Every structure is written in structure tokens, then in C-alpha cells.
XYZ file of N, CA, C and O in Angstrom:
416
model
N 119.399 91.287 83.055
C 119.978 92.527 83.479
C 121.374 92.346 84.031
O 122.156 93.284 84.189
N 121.611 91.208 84.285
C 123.064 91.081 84.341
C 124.008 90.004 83.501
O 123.724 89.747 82.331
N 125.064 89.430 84.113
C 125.535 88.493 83.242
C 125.107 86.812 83.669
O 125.394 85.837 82.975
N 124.564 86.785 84.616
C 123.317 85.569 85.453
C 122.396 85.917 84.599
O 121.876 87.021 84.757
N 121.881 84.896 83.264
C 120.764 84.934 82.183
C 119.936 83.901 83.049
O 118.838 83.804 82.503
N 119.988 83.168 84.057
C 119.310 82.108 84.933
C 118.585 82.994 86.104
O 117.504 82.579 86.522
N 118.976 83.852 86.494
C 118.269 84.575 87.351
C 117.637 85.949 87.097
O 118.511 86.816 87.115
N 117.147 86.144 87.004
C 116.208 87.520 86.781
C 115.117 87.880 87.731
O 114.819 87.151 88.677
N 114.453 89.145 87.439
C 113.533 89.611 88.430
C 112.207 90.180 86.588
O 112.305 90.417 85.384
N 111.093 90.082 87.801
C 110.257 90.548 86.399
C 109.455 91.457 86.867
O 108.657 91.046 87.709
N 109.383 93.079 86.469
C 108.968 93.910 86.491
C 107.471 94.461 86.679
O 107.057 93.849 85.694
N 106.838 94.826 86.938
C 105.227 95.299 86.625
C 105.403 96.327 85.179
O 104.708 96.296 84.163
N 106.339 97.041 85.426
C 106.112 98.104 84.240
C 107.637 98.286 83.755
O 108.412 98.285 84.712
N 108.154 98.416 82.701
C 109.342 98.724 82.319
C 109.147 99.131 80.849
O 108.413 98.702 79.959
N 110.319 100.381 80.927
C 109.972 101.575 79.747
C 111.681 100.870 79.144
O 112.489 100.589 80.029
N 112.011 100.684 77.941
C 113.227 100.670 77.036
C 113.643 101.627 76.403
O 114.222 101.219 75.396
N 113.646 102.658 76.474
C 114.337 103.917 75.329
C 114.884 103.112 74.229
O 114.189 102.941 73.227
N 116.031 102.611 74.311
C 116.488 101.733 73.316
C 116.130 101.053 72.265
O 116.687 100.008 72.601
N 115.639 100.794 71.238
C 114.885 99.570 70.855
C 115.705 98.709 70.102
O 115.191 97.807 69.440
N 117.333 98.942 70.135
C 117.983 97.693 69.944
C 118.312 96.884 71.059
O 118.757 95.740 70.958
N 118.006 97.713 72.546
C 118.009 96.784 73.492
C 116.669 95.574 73.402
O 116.528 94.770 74.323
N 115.925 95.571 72.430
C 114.879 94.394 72.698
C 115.322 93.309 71.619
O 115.831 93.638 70.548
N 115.074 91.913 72.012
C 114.899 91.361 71.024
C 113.222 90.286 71.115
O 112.174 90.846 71.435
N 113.256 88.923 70.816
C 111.856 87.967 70.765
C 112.247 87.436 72.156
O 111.215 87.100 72.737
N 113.074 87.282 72.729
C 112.992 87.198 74.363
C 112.969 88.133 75.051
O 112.762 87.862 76.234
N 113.145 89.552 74.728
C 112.568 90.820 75.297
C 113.687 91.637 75.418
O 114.423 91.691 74.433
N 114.046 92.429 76.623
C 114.693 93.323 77.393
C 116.405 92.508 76.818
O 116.711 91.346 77.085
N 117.056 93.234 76.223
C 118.587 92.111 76.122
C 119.478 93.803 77.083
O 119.480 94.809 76.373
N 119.978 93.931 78.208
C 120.448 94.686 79.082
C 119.445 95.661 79.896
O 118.268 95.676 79.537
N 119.829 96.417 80.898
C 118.831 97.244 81.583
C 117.531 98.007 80.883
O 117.567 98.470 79.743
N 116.355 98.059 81.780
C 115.130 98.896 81.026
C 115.898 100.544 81.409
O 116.797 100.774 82.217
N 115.335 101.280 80.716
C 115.578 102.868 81.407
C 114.866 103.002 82.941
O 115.381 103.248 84.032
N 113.283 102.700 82.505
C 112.682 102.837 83.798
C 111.625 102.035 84.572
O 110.471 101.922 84.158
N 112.044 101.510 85.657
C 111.275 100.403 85.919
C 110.523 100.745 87.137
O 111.107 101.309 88.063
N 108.808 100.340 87.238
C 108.023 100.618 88.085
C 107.599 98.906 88.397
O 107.395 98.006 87.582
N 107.549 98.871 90.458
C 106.846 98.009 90.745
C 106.217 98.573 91.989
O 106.581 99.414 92.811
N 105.048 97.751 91.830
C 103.866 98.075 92.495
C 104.247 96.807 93.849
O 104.502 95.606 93.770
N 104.126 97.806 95.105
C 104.199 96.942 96.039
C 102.778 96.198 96.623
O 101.709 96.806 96.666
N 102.952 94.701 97.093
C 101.665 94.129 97.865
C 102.640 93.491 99.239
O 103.765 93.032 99.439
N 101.558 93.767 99.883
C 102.586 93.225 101.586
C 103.675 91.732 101.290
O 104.628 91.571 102.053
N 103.427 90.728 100.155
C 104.315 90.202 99.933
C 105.232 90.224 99.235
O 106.052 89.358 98.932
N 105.095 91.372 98.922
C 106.920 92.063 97.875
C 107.280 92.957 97.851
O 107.821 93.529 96.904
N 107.023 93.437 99.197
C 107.541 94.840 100.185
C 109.060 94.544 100.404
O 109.825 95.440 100.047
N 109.619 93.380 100.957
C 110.963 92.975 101.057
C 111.806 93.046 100.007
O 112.875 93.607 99.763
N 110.798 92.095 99.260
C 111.785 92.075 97.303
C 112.040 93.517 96.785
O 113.134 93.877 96.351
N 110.934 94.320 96.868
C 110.982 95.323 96.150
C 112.218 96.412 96.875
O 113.382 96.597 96.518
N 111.336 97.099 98.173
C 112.322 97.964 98.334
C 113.795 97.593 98.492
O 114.543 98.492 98.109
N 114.487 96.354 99.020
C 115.735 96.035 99.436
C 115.893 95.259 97.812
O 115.806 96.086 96.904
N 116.033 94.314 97.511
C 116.409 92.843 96.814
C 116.567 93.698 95.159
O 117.640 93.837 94.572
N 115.211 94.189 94.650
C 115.337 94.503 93.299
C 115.940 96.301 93.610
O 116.349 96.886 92.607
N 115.960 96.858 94.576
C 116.542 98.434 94.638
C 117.669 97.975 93.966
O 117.899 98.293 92.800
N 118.675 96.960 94.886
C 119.837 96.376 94.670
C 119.919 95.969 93.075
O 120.583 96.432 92.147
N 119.276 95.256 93.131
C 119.819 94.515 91.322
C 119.256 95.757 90.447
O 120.030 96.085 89.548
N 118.425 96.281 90.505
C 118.215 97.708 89.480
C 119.431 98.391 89.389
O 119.966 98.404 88.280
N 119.985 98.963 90.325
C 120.890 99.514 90.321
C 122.274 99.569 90.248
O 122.990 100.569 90.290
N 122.643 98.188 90.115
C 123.704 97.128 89.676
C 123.302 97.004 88.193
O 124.054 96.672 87.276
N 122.369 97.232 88.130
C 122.550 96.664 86.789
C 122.241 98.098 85.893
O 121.852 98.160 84.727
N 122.481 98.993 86.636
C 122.389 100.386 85.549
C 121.209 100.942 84.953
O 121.350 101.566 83.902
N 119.479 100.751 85.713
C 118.403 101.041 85.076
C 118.808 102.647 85.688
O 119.685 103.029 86.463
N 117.848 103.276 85.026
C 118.575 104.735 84.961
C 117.292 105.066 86.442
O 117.625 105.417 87.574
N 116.044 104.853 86.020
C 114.971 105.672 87.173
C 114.375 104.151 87.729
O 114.140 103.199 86.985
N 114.215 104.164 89.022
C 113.421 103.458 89.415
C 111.983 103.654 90.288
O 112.320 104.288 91.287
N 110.619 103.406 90.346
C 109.805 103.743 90.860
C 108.945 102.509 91.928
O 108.457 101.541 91.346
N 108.841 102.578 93.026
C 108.161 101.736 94.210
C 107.037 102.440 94.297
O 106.914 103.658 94.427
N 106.231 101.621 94.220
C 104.669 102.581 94.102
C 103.710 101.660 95.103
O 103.279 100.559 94.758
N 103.396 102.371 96.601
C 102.618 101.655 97.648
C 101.222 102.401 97.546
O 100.672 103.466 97.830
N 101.027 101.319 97.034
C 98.994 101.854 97.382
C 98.579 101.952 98.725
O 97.882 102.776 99.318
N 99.123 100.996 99.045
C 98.950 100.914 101.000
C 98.964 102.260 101.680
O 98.049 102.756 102.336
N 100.002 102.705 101.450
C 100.960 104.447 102.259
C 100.781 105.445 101.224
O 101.167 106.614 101.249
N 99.883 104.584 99.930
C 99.761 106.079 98.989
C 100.887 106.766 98.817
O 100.746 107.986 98.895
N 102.329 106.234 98.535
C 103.542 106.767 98.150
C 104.077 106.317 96.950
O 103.760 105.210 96.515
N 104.870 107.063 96.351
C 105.711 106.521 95.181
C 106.863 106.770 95.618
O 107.153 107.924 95.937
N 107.952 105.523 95.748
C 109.196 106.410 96.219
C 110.376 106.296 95.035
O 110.917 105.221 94.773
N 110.634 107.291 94.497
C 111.550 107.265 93.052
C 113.366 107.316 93.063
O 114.099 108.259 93.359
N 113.616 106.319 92.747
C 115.370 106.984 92.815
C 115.308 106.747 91.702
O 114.718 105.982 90.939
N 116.268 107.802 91.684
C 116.788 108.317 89.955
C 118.365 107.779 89.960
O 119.146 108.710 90.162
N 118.746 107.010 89.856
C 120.138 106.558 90.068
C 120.812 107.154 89.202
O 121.947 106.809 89.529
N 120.969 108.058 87.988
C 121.785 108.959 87.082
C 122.250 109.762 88.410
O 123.441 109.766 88.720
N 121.376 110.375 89.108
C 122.042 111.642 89.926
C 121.645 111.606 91.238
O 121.098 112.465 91.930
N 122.064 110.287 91.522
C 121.983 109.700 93.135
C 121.034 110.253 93.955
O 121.299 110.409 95.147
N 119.545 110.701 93.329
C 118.743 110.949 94.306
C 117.533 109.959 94.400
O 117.097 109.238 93.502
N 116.933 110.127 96.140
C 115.666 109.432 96.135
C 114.899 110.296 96.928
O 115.230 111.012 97.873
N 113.792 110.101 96.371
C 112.373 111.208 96.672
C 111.263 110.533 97.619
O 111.296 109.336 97.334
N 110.489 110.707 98.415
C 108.886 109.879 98.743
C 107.950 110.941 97.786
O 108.254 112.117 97.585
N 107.156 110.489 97.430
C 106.055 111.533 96.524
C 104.868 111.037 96.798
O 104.548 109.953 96.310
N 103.894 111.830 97.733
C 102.387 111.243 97.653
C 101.547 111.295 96.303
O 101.703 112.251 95.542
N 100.875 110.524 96.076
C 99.382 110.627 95.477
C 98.913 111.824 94.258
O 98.783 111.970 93.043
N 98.763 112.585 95.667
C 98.258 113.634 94.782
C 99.463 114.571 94.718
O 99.357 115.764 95.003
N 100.584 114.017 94.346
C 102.218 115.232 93.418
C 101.872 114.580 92.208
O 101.348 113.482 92.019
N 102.293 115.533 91.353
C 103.045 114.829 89.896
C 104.249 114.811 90.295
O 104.853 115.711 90.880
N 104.737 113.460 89.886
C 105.759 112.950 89.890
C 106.989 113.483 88.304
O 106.861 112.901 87.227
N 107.957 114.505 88.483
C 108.674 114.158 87.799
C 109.186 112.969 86.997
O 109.373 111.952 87.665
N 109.412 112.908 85.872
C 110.356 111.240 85.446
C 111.311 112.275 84.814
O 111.154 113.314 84.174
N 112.595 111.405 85.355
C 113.779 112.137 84.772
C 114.896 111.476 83.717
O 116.034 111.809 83.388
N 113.897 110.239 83.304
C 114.075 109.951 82.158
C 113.819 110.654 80.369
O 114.503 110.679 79.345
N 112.365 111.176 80.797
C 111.496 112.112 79.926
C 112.052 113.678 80.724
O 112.027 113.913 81.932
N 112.455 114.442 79.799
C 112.715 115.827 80.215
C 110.939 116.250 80.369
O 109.990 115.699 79.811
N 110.936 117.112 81.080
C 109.234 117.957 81.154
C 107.870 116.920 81.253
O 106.721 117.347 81.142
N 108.201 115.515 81.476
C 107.062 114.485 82.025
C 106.921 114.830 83.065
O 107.808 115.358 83.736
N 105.420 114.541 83.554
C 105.540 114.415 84.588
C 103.996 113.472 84.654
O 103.027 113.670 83.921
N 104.109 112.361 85.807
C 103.206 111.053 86.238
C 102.320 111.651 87.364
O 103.004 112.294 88.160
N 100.938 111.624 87.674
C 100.610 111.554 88.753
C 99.913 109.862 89.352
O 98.957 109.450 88.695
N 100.278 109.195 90.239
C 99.928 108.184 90.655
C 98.502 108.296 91.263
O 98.057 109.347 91.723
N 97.817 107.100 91.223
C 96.182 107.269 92.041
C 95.878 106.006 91.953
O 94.804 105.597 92.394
């Protein structure tokens, strides 16, 4: 996801719109939308460390999804917003026009 091919981060879930962005080593520049699932040991990585490199590196939606607090918290980095969304919302994706996710 950036121009450091030695360092990377690896996703739980990542969507490509693109499909000349893939090749047989996978992802070749940003996913559109990337979901990680937090566990008390990648509460740090996730919300601070990968917010940062997602968004440096131009993924369009990003999703933090705590089972713990039963939250999804979504920034949409196209239009500089971030949301908390419990459980039981459907979650907009504003990647997909008229999607919408409910988490559980």
C-alpha cells in the first residue's frame, strides 16, 4: 500500500473494486475497503497505527469493528467523515451506493 513493499499491514477483510489492482501476490496499491476486527491485542494497531497507513495510502472506506463495545467505527476518508455505529444499525458503505452492512 505504499512505496515500502517490505512493510505492510494484513487486513481481516479487504474489498478491491479494481481488478487490475490484483495480481498472484495480491492487492498491487490500496483496497477500496478495508475491515478489521479488533481483539484487546490490536486495539492499538488498529485504531491509531493502520487508521494512519489506510489513509496515507488512499483506501477509500475504512471499518474497526469491536465485538467487545459492540461498535463499528467507519471513516469514509473520500468525505472526511467518521461515524460510531452499534450492532443493531445498518451500516451504510459508501463505497457501494444503496449497501448497507449490519454487524452482529
Amino acid at each position: 500500500m505504499n512505496e515500502d513493499n517490505r512493510n505492510y499491514v494484513d487486513p481481516e477483510i479487504s474489498i478491491i473494486c479494481d481488478a487490475n489492482k490484483l495480481n498472484d501476490k495480491g492487492c498491487v496499491g490500496a483496497p477500496d475497503w478495508i475491515i478489521e476486527i479488533v481483539s484487546p491485542s490490536s486495539r492499538k494497531m488498529d485504531y491509531y497505527k493502520k487508521l494512519f497507513k489506510y489513509r496515507t495510502a488512499e483506501v477509500r472506506e475504512y471499518w474497526v469493528v469491536d465485538p467487545d463495545r459492540k461498535i463499528a467505527t467507519v471513516y469514509e476518508f473520500e468525505h472526511d467523515n467518521m461515524e460510531e455505529c452499534s450492532f443493531d444499525e445498518d451500516l451504510p458503505l459508501g463505497v457501494y451506493e444503496r449497501f448497507t452492512i449490519r454487524v452482529q
